[in-house]
Amino acid sequence: MKSYHVIFQPSGRRGEILEGRTVIEASRELGVEIESVCGELKVCGKCKIKVEEGFFERYGISSRLEHLSPFAEEEKEFINEAEKAQGYRLGCAARILGDVLIFVPEESRAQKQVVRKAATERSIELKPAIVLHHVELSPPSFHDPLGDFERLKEALTKQCGLPALSIDYQTLLRLPQTLRQGNWKVTVTTWMEREILDVRPGKILDTYGLAIDVGTTTVAGYLCNLRNGKVIATHSMMNPQVTYGEDVMSRITYAMTHPENGLETMHLAIVEGLNRMIQAITEECSLSPEDLLELTIVGNTAMHHLLLKINPEYVGVAPFPPVIHRSMDIKARDIGIKVHPAANVHILPIEAGFVGADNVGVLIAEEPYNQDENILIIDIGTNGELVMGNRKILLSSSCATGPALEGAHIKFGMRASSGAIERIQIDPQTLEVNYKVIGQEEWHADLKIMTARGICGSGIIDGMAELYRAGIIDRSGRFRKEKVQSPRFRISDGRAEFVIAWKDETSIGKDITITQQDVRNVQLAKGALYTGAKLMMKRLGIEKLDKVILAGAFGSYIDTKEAMILGMFPDCDLKNVYAVGNAAGDGARIALLNRSKRIEADEIARKVNYIELTIEESFQKEFMESMQIPHMRDPFPHLRGIVREEML
Amino acid sequence: MKSYHVIFQPSGRRGEILEGRTVIEASRELGVEIESVCGELKVCGKCKIKVEEGFFERYGISSRLEHLSPFAEEEKEFINEAEKAQGYRLGCAARILGDVLIFVPEESRAQKQVVRKAATERSIELKPAIVLHHVELSPPSFHDPLGDFERLKEALTKQCGLPALSIDYQTLLRLPQTLRQGNWKVTVTTWMEREILDVRPGKILDTYGLAIDVGTTTVAGYLCNLRNGKVIATHSMMNPQVTYGEDVMSRITYAMTHPENGLETMHLAIVEGLNRMIQAITEECSLSPEDLLELTIVGNTAMHHLLLKINPEYVGVAPFPPVIHRSMDIKARDIGIKVHPAANVHILPIEAGFVGADNVGVLIAEEPYNQDENILIIDIGTNGELVMGNRKILLSSSCATGPALEGAHIKFGMRASSGAIERIQIDPQTLEVNYKVIGQEEWHADLKIMTARGICGSGIIDGMAELYRAGIIDRSGRFRKEKVQSPRFRISDGRAEFVIAWKDETSIGKDITITQQDVRNVQLAKGALYTGAKLMMKRLGIEKLDKVILAGAFGSYIDTKEAMILGMFPDCDLKNVYAVGNAAGDGARIALLNRSKRIEADEIARKVNYIELTIEESFQKEFMESMQIPHMRDPFPHLRGIVREEML
């Protein structure tokens, strides 16, 4: 097959690319990161690139627009005639048919997300599956020529009261040397008092494990000392599958539309990512990957399936059954994860197709099943998951919030990375805007010089709530064209929008705005969450929530007040609304440190009642009403004094 | 590194070989088979090759003796001055230092052994670990969105009473497709009522397993239908490790003297060999390797360790402890054996360092522990293993018979392959010889034209016993020079020998003889067996044996009368001495078909008392006396009338 010379600017990466590859595929081969929110389905428009035309002597190539495949129908929605004339294309649509020099505009460059998944302080009872035992054996003799393994078992039975142990095959292979190297004094690592995972010469005191939260966007790891339970290192990274689709459904779609290797590709992407993380996090503690004797993993059902190379196809199709619910213990080596060769991976159980092991992690961390109050737990990641109830009954459900809350399908939406507007205040009198950008300590009003690139999830929620509180949009989400007097408000191409940051405050050379369409998309997302909560209250016969817990990294960063103004969840006393950080990751850590909690996890995963919201009878009506800011028929007594009475 | 052109004749194989490689290594790379009985330790002299000197226009090479490394000290023992002048070298000693044309003489060519490990007719109670179940599931719906695995488990619980099943990870990966492909009607394969190994669409009735006997020299496989227990194909092959050493000790030595990759190399050799066998045997039955759901394997301790890649080093050093005794169930994929991806390999337990799983196989096949008589079981493979006792007590021991009984360390010794003399008769009056060659139906006397190449194990035993019976050697094994009147008897180079086949009856152009040294070597071997039996009788306080069972392929081919004349075992009524064929392989088959016998195997392996003969107090004295033909102080009433009174 033919191949062509492709150069990406401004990074300068270059290489030979096979004819017919898309620009995104080429970028991946050459290590250039281009945003691809929709998983190359040509529906998000985030992967715009620009072909530079001309003969470039320096590179010895002649780059022409015709060196890409013809402009496709799907591109029209995102690229207007003027842009088209300038050479703009969608990276997922345009295919390489000749030498090209491609410029990746600032807004299309994928950036390292600011990762916000620190471990929360929690007191966890220490009862790990991994335990060390020190034993001394008598060496073999003609009168006692017993085999090495049986000799070790005898010592473990007599000295530690552990009679029924098997041994990992890989560990058996190293046993004869180890016993002799330690002069028949060794440290034995057992798992669940069932299997010998490791035998090391001499006396060893510490042993380690890693708890992992595989989020759709972010993966977080917590390296723990299993002797004292301490988190000795935390590490986060983007889920490398992000380039195959930003949300769960687009990844499932990627797997289905690439039947030959889509699943394998995404499986390898996360496994290799985990291996890089493991390398980095152990290095940080002067350990090696072989020092990790157990891993616990949580993740939503799709991430769970993709990690294990289980076909997620049916999770994406009604009635969305997962392939397996219950927790699993798999040798890390069987999945390709490089830690101690005998280490197991404990994967927490799944509740349902759209409520996964991450939610089970939240449950064992927050234990709503041990409380009397009516609790709502909202876990806002790339997917929205809800749990409601108390010690008597628990319901769970999932909301198709869509990726709007994470900045996708928002005109200037972006991930929570450097340059993202994360906080917005609008003065109700002047309608002037103040905002804060990730990477800067101070607010715009104090700093003046800004390098805003877009708006991330928490910024969008602030912005929407403030637009409403300032009377710029009404409860139905419509811009109040007739009433708003501000140069920031304008109608452009027939579309209403409100300027958050002026062009000269940005690094992208454009005004950053919130558009009518953005408002609609956030309304859909928040409406989905609210509908879920309402339908669950109805099922439980609950009038009022005692407590609202916001779990998930995103939940930790949104302003609870603004979220309630926006109507993301039903009314609740704001002092009982709080964020608990990455409770899913904490659940993984709890399961790592306390094996009894694994049993609890399996039990609660089967006990919690999953309800499929979309098939509830009143879903449509409820959803329409929930789009309102706040819900049109619900009293919000706790918003009194926060939002003007006329707005409620 | 430099490389040279090497050509082997008469096969004509040729190729580039790196400087410094031995001729044997070169032969292996080019697919030329050269005998290597000692595992390249330069002690057997079986790998003699001849360098052809001169310029060979046809091949464009100049071949010189100096193109090999200088003649080594160790070669002198096997290559005399005349041979040296002709260009003879040992293939394991001579290293390639330039282009060479190498001739492999007939006697140095490794040949396919005549494999004699057929399955014996035995009635076996059918109770396999592998069972098929047919179940029908209801498809998932919104009101019953249970996951695939839990749905299957529910059906297995309700329809088959199997509530506690796990599922193999690899099988889980295929589960969603399989269930839907079978329209929710499937056949489930379970293992030990513990794990789901396979799920296939529709109704399947037959399932298969393979029992394997990994002998030091020969590997035999028995493919069984697990539904009815029938052996539907039998396959044998040479153990591919033979090129690294013919007996157990030389393979252990190979592993120890090649610490970087010796173990790995031999492990891969047997695994790849088994994979080839599996491919061939399944093809023969129009099955595929994936149709094999379980394997059972027996083998001596060294073969067991090498197959599993367990370091055999300590098995070779006093007090010879194995690394593990008990039986193991390992996923075939973890060892690299290519059958059904979820299939287990059940490896039978080991008694001691020198009495392995093959002997346990013999035990569960012959069940001496269920009998009242005093039984001696001799399993003569490349190693000799003895079991003696009855239902009250059982002893086992192993004898360093050395490889003489298999034709090694015998001047014209060879494996049981085409051209080997396997039967010998000597007329006590005329001292004329009649013999039979493998590959020919008739005896020499009837056929006249023969193509004898050497003498195999059963031929050696016949020959020795006949030499004794004809009065050519005395009971001490010494040629009776003063009394023997025959052109066949001669002293050559000061060494006495007796011609079995004249030069013109052979294909090697030399008289085939039995030498004084050959007699000594066989005496050492048979003496070891006899000593073992005697010491065990002493331990048990037994005066006389009720039954002698010859197990092992070799045991099936020796003449029981000749073996008793030779004094391979103590006196016994010849009608109670019989061969049972490959009982070790039968044991593997029994364990495959009846899981209860696996428990029996584990129990008996720990119950049988292994005794280390060499540390018995009277060993030396007993061994000296046992070298006699027959034992000098033992009565052999059952030899009356068979051997002349004056000889006893």
Tab-separated table of C-alpha atoms in Angstrom, chain A residues 81-380:
chain	number	residue	atom	x	y	z
A	81	GLU	CA	-18.146	27.787	4.073
A	82	ALA	CA	-15.594	30.360	5.253
A	83	GLU	CA	-13.759	27.790	7.376
A	84	LYS	CA	-13.949	25.274	4.585
A	85	ALA	CA	-12.271	27.749	2.256
A	86	GLN	CA	-9.502	28.203	4.820
A	87	GLY	CA	-8.802	24.469	4.819
A	88	TYR	CA	-10.670	23.365	7.940
A	89	ARG	CA	-11.708	19.704	8.138
A	90	LEU	CA	-12.805	17.196	10.773
A	91	GLY	CA	-9.884	14.967	11.725
A	92	CYS	CA	-12.153	11.937	12.003
A	93	ALA	CA	-13.645	12.415	8.522
A	94	ALA	CA	-10.728	13.505	6.349
A	95	ARG	CA	-8.550	10.706	5.004
A	96	ILE	CA	-4.935	10.963	3.892
A	97	LEU	CA	-4.572	10.703	0.087
A	98	GLY	CA	-1.256	12.547	-0.323
A	99	ASP	CA	1.386	14.531	1.543
A	100	VAL	CA	-0.126	17.057	3.950
A	101	LEU	CA	0.900	19.612	6.524
A	102	ILE	CA	-1.784	19.785	9.180
A	103	PHE	CA	-2.253	22.516	11.746
A	104	VAL	CA	-4.031	21.523	14.980
A	105	PRO	CA	-5.767	24.638	16.394
A	106	GLU	CA	-5.408	25.319	20.115
A	107	GLU	CA	-9.018	24.321	20.874
A	108	SER	CA	-8.615	20.930	19.177
A	109	ARG	CA	-5.540	19.968	21.141
A	110	ALA	CA	-6.206	17.387	23.802
A	111	GLN	CA	-4.600	18.474	27.037
A	112	LYS	CA	-3.721	16.701	30.232
A	113	GLN	CA	-6.727	16.980	32.453
A	114	VAL	CA	-6.360	18.395	35.931
A	115	VAL	CA	-6.993	15.261	37.878
A	116	ARG	CA	-8.960	15.630	41.001
A	117	LYS	CA	-9.203	12.227	42.534
A	118	ALA	CA	-7.282	12.443	45.793
A	119	ALA	CA	-7.889	9.786	48.415
A	120	THR	CA	-10.263	10.902	51.152
A	121	GLU	CA	-9.329	10.486	54.813
A	122	ARG	CA	-11.376	7.569	56.045
A	123	SER	CA	-10.892	5.199	58.924
A	124	ILE	CA	-10.872	1.684	57.539
A	125	GLU	CA	-10.749	-1.492	59.580
A	126	LEU	CA	-7.613	-3.353	58.530
A	127	LYS	CA	-8.330	-6.895	57.364
A	128	PRO	CA	-6.529	-7.374	54.044
A	129	ALA	CA	-6.678	-10.513	51.906
A	130	ILE	CA	-2.882	-10.418	51.760
A	131	VAL	CA	-1.064	-11.514	54.929
A	132	LEU	CA	2.610	-12.230	55.594
A	133	HIS	CA	3.799	-15.217	57.620
A	134	HIS	CA	7.313	-15.957	58.816
A	135	VAL	CA	8.206	-19.626	58.959
A	136	GLU	CA	11.285	-21.735	59.507
A	137	LEU	CA	11.640	-25.156	57.864
A	138	SER	CA	13.964	-28.029	58.655
A	139	PRO	CA	16.070	-28.901	55.604
A	140	PRO	CA	15.405	-32.209	53.803
A	141	SER	CA	17.461	-35.288	54.692
A	142	PHE	CA	17.534	-38.947	53.655
A	143	HIS	CA	15.240	-39.675	56.558
A	144	ASP	CA	12.936	-36.799	55.671
A	145	PRO	CA	13.104	-36.293	51.889
A	146	LEU	CA	9.693	-34.569	51.754
A	147	GLY	CA	9.175	-32.263	48.765
A	148	ASP	CA	9.658	-28.511	49.053
A	149	PHE	CA	6.016	-27.513	48.810
A	150	GLU	CA	4.805	-30.147	51.268
A	151	ARG	CA	7.622	-29.163	53.611
A	152	LEU	CA	6.506	-25.548	53.465
A	153	LYS	CA	2.880	-26.554	54.007
A	154	GLU	CA	3.846	-28.573	57.052
A	155	ALA	CA	5.572	-25.519	58.530
A	156	LEU	CA	2.604	-23.285	57.735
A	157	THR	CA	0.232	-25.771	59.338
A	158	LYS	CA	2.292	-26.152	62.505
A	159	GLN	CA	3.564	-22.602	62.882
A	160	CYS	CA	0.660	-20.553	61.506
A	161	GLY	CA	-2.366	-22.834	61.672
A	162	LEU	CA	-2.876	-22.692	57.911
A	163	PRO	CA	-3.426	-26.266	56.688
A	164	ALA	CA	-5.314	-25.845	53.440
A	165	LEU	CA	-3.135	-23.693	51.226
A	166	SER	CA	-2.533	-24.108	47.528
A	167	ILE	CA	0.296	-22.359	45.734
A	168	ASP	CA	0.315	-20.236	42.624
A	169	TYR	CA	1.972	-22.110	39.765
A	170	GLN	CA	4.380	-19.260	38.979
A	171	THR	CA	5.399	-19.062	42.628
A	172	LEU	CA	5.943	-22.803	42.805
A	173	LEU	CA	8.479	-22.447	40.004
A	174	ARG	CA	10.639	-20.195	42.173
A	175	LEU	CA	10.100	-22.137	45.414
A	176	PRO	CA	13.163	-24.439	45.438
A	177	GLN	CA	15.656	-21.588	45.006
A	178	THR	CA	13.874	-19.310	47.454
A	179	LEU	CA	13.820	-21.868	50.264
A	180	ARG	CA	17.532	-22.562	49.898
A	181	GLN	CA	18.445	-18.917	49.418
A	182	GLY	CA	16.693	-18.077	52.695
A	183	ASN	CA	18.419	-21.003	54.372
A	184	TRP	CA	14.945	-22.476	55.014
A	185	LYS	CA	13.739	-19.278	56.751
A	186	VAL	CA	11.188	-17.483	54.575
A	187	THR	CA	8.353	-14.997	54.488
A	188	VAL	CA	5.205	-16.404	52.918
A	189	THR	CA	2.511	-14.173	51.434
A	190	THR	CA	-0.947	-15.729	51.509
A	191	TRP	CA	-4.149	-14.604	49.847
A	192	MET	CA	-7.473	-15.153	51.619
A	193	GLU	CA	-5.811	-17.900	53.652
A	194	ARG	CA	-6.289	-19.961	50.535
A	195	GLU	CA	-3.310	-19.546	48.252
A	196	ILE	CA	0.403	-18.929	48.616
A	197	LEU	CA	1.242	-16.010	46.335
A	198	ASP	CA	4.826	-15.364	47.242
A	199	VAL	CA	7.713	-16.840	49.172
A	200	ARG	CA	10.718	-14.679	49.880
A	201	PRO	CA	13.944	-15.457	51.696
A	202	GLY	CA	14.318	-14.066	55.203
A	203	LYS	CA	11.978	-11.882	57.188
A	204	ILE	CA	9.942	-9.272	55.341
A	205	LEU	CA	7.528	-6.949	57.111
A	206	ASP	CA	5.744	-4.811	54.528
A	207	THR	CA	3.521	-5.736	51.644
A	208	TYR	CA	1.647	-3.543	49.208
A	209	GLY	CA	-1.493	-3.341	47.154
A	210	LEU	CA	-3.070	-0.928	44.713
A	211	ALA	CA	-6.685	0.278	44.580
A	212	ILE	CA	-7.753	1.562	41.179
A	213	ASP	CA	-10.747	3.543	40.034
A	214	VAL	CA	-11.095	3.185	36.280
A	215	GLY	CA	-13.230	6.169	35.359
A	216	THR	CA	-14.479	6.797	31.862
A	217	THR	CA	-12.266	9.879	31.704
A	218	THR	CA	-9.885	9.617	34.641
A	219	VAL	CA	-8.112	6.664	36.193
A	220	ALA	CA	-6.900	7.005	39.768
A	221	GLY	CA	-4.624	4.673	41.701
A	222	TYR	CA	-3.969	4.500	45.452
A	223	LEU	CA	-0.925	2.548	46.528
A	224	CYS	CA	-1.401	1.239	50.063
A	225	ASN	CA	0.830	-0.420	52.601
A	226	LEU	CA	-1.241	-3.428	53.590
A	227	ARG	CA	0.452	-3.699	56.991
A	228	ASN	CA	-0.843	-0.357	58.284
A	229	GLY	CA	-3.404	0.626	55.641
A	230	LYS	CA	-1.669	3.874	54.754
A	231	VAL	CA	-1.977	5.392	51.279
A	232	ILE	CA	1.653	5.970	50.389
A	233	ALA	CA	1.152	7.287	46.875
A	234	THR	CA	-1.669	8.509	44.654
A	235	HIS	CA	-1.528	8.697	40.921
A	236	SER	CA	-3.989	9.777	38.273
A	237	MET	CA	-4.063	9.717	34.530
A	238	MET	CA	-6.460	10.127	31.664
A	239	ASN	CA	-8.137	6.902	30.629
A	240	PRO	CA	-6.214	6.217	27.406
A	241	GLN	CA	-9.463	4.957	25.848
A	242	VAL	CA	-10.584	8.586	25.665
A	243	THR	CA	-9.285	8.806	22.110
A	244	TYR	CA	-11.842	6.124	21.137
A	245	GLY	CA	-14.803	8.054	22.508
A	246	GLU	CA	-15.356	10.280	25.469
A	247	ASP	CA	-18.422	8.653	26.973
A	248	VAL	CA	-19.503	5.121	27.719
A	249	MET	CA	-21.842	4.804	24.757
A	250	SER	CA	-19.333	6.024	22.198
A	251	ARG	CA	-16.822	3.438	23.466
A	252	ILE	CA	-19.377	0.681	23.215
A	253	THR	CA	-20.128	1.955	19.717
A	254	TYR	CA	-16.436	1.934	18.867
A	255	ALA	CA	-16.224	-1.717	19.915
A	256	MET	CA	-19.280	-2.611	17.865
A	257	THR	CA	-18.241	-0.690	14.753
A	258	HIS	CA	-14.727	-2.188	14.819
A	259	PRO	CA	-15.621	-5.859	15.287
A	260	GLU	CA	-12.212	-7.064	14.169
A	261	ASN	CA	-10.172	-5.330	16.864
A	262	GLY	CA	-12.111	-2.529	18.566
A	263	LEU	CA	-12.547	-4.381	21.846
A	264	GLU	CA	-8.976	-5.638	21.831
A	265	THR	CA	-7.658	-2.153	21.051
A	266	MET	CA	-9.517	-0.492	23.904
A	267	HIS	CA	-8.667	-3.355	26.272
A	268	LEU	CA	-4.976	-2.976	25.480
A	269	ALA	CA	-5.204	0.810	25.788
A	270	ILE	CA	-6.400	0.650	29.400
A	271	VAL	CA	-4.150	-2.274	30.357
A	272	GLU	CA	-1.077	-0.546	28.976
A	273	GLY	CA	-2.172	2.658	30.682
A	274	LEU	CA	-2.494	0.831	33.991
A	275	ASN	CA	0.943	-0.687	33.499
A	276	ARG	CA	2.420	2.758	32.945
A	277	MET	CA	0.651	4.026	36.042
A	278	ILE	CA	1.880	1.056	38.070
A	279	GLN	CA	5.423	1.684	36.894
A	280	ALA	CA	5.225	5.350	37.844
A	281	ILE	CA	3.482	4.957	41.189
A	282	THR	CA	5.802	2.200	42.412
A	283	GLU	CA	8.865	4.128	41.279
A	284	GLU	CA	7.641	7.079	43.304
A	285	CYS	CA	7.798	4.902	46.452
A	286	SER	CA	11.073	3.171	45.506
A	287	LEU	CA	9.150	-0.038	44.975
A	288	SER	CA	8.821	-2.192	41.894
A	289	PRO	CA	5.620	-3.469	40.254
A	290	GLU	CA	6.466	-6.928	41.645
A	291	ASP	CA	5.943	-5.543	45.142
A	292	LEU	CA	2.224	-5.188	44.491
A	293	LEU	CA	0.517	-8.366	45.703
A	294	GLU	CA	-3.092	-7.428	45.074
A	295	LEU	CA	-5.147	-4.938	43.097
A	296	THR	CA	-8.748	-3.923	43.633
A	297	ILE	CA	-10.579	-2.254	40.793
A	298	VAL	CA	-13.843	-0.351	40.436
A	299	GLY	CA	-15.322	1.119	37.296
A	300	ASN	CA	-18.652	1.446	35.571
A	301	THR	CA	-19.992	-1.576	33.733
A	302	ALA	CA	-18.575	-0.567	30.362
A	303	MET	CA	-15.106	0.218	31.790
A	304	HIS	CA	-15.278	-3.077	33.716
A	305	HIS	CA	-16.093	-5.010	30.542
A	306	LEU	CA	-13.516	-3.243	28.384
A	307	LEU	CA	-10.780	-3.736	30.975
A	308	LEU	CA	-11.550	-7.453	31.095
A	309	LYS	CA	-11.968	-7.674	27.301
A	310	ILE	CA	-15.590	-8.684	27.772
A	311	ASN	CA	-17.807	-7.693	24.853
A	312	PRO	CA	-19.808	-4.631	26.029
A	313	GLU	CA	-22.192	-4.822	23.073
A	314	TYR	CA	-25.239	-5.980	25.038
A	315	VAL	CA	-24.633	-3.454	27.820
A	316	GLY	CA	-25.409	-0.887	25.149
A	317	VAL	CA	-28.639	-2.462	23.933
A	318	ALA	CA	-31.946	-2.725	25.839
A	319	PRO	CA	-32.466	-4.261	28.389
A	320	PHE	CA	-28.728	-3.605	28.969
A	321	PRO	CA	-27.691	-6.793	30.781
A	322	PRO	CA	-24.039	-6.967	31.850
A	323	VAL	CA	-22.136	-10.165	31.089
A	324	ILE	CA	-21.419	-10.778	34.781
A	325	HIS	CA	-22.504	-9.110	38.003
A	326	ARG	CA	-20.516	-10.707	40.767
A	327	SER	CA	-17.045	-9.746	41.905
A	328	MET	CA	-14.132	-11.568	40.336
A	329	ASP	CA	-10.649	-12.544	41.376
A	330	ILE	CA	-8.465	-12.904	38.303
A	331	LYS	CA	-4.724	-13.314	38.115
A	332	ALA	CA	-3.326	-9.945	37.042
A	333	ARG	CA	-1.179	-11.775	34.482
A	334	ASP	CA	-4.304	-13.160	32.793
A	335	ILE	CA	-5.428	-9.618	31.996
A	336	GLY	CA	-1.915	-8.473	31.099
A	337	ILE	CA	-1.387	-6.288	34.161
A	338	LYS	CA	2.247	-6.377	35.196
A	339	VAL	CA	2.602	-6.604	38.959
A	340	HIS	CA	3.712	-9.566	41.104
A	341	PRO	CA	3.333	-12.600	38.839
A	342	ALA	CA	0.961	-14.307	41.279
A	343	ALA	CA	-1.054	-11.223	42.246
A	344	ASN	CA	-4.811	-11.284	41.934
A	345	VAL	CA	-7.035	-8.494	40.757
A	346	HIS	CA	-10.238	-8.216	42.752
A	347	ILE	CA	-12.876	-6.518	40.625
A	348	LEU	CA	-15.860	-5.296	42.575
A	349	PRO	CA	-19.345	-6.457	41.552
A	350	ILE	CA	-21.728	-4.710	39.216
A	351	GLU	CA	-25.269	-3.659	40.031
A	352	ALA	CA	-26.630	-3.337	36.510
A	353	GLY	CA	-25.726	-2.415	32.962
A	354	PHE	CA	-25.493	1.246	33.827
A	355	VAL	CA	-24.680	1.075	37.503
A	356	GLY	CA	-21.304	-0.527	37.848
A	357	ALA	CA	-18.615	-1.482	40.306
A	358	ASP	CA	-17.800	2.187	40.819
A	359	ASN	CA	-21.214	2.683	42.344
A	360	VAL	CA	-20.709	-0.380	44.532
A	361	GLY	CA	-17.497	1.299	45.672
A	362	VAL	CA	-19.496	4.386	46.611
A	363	LEU	CA	-21.969	2.205	48.505
A	364	ILE	CA	-19.400	0.424	50.671
A	365	ALA	CA	-17.677	3.758	51.309
A	366	GLU	CA	-20.832	5.662	52.288
A	367	GLU	CA	-22.892	2.742	53.654
A	368	PRO	CA	-26.365	4.230	53.099
A	369	TYR	CA	-27.599	0.719	53.952
A	370	ASN	CA	-26.548	1.329	57.555
A	371	GLN	CA	-28.402	4.627	57.968
A	372	ASP	CA	-31.941	5.656	58.901
A	373	GLU	CA	-32.143	8.959	57.016
A	374	ASN	CA	-33.313	9.301	53.451
A	375	ILE	CA	-30.136	9.748	51.502
A	376	LEU	CA	-29.536	10.608	47.887
A	377	ILE	CA	-26.080	9.872	46.544
A	378	ILE	CA	-25.287	11.394	43.176
A	379	ASP	CA	-22.117	10.136	41.556
A	380	ILE	CA	-21.404	12.479	38.691
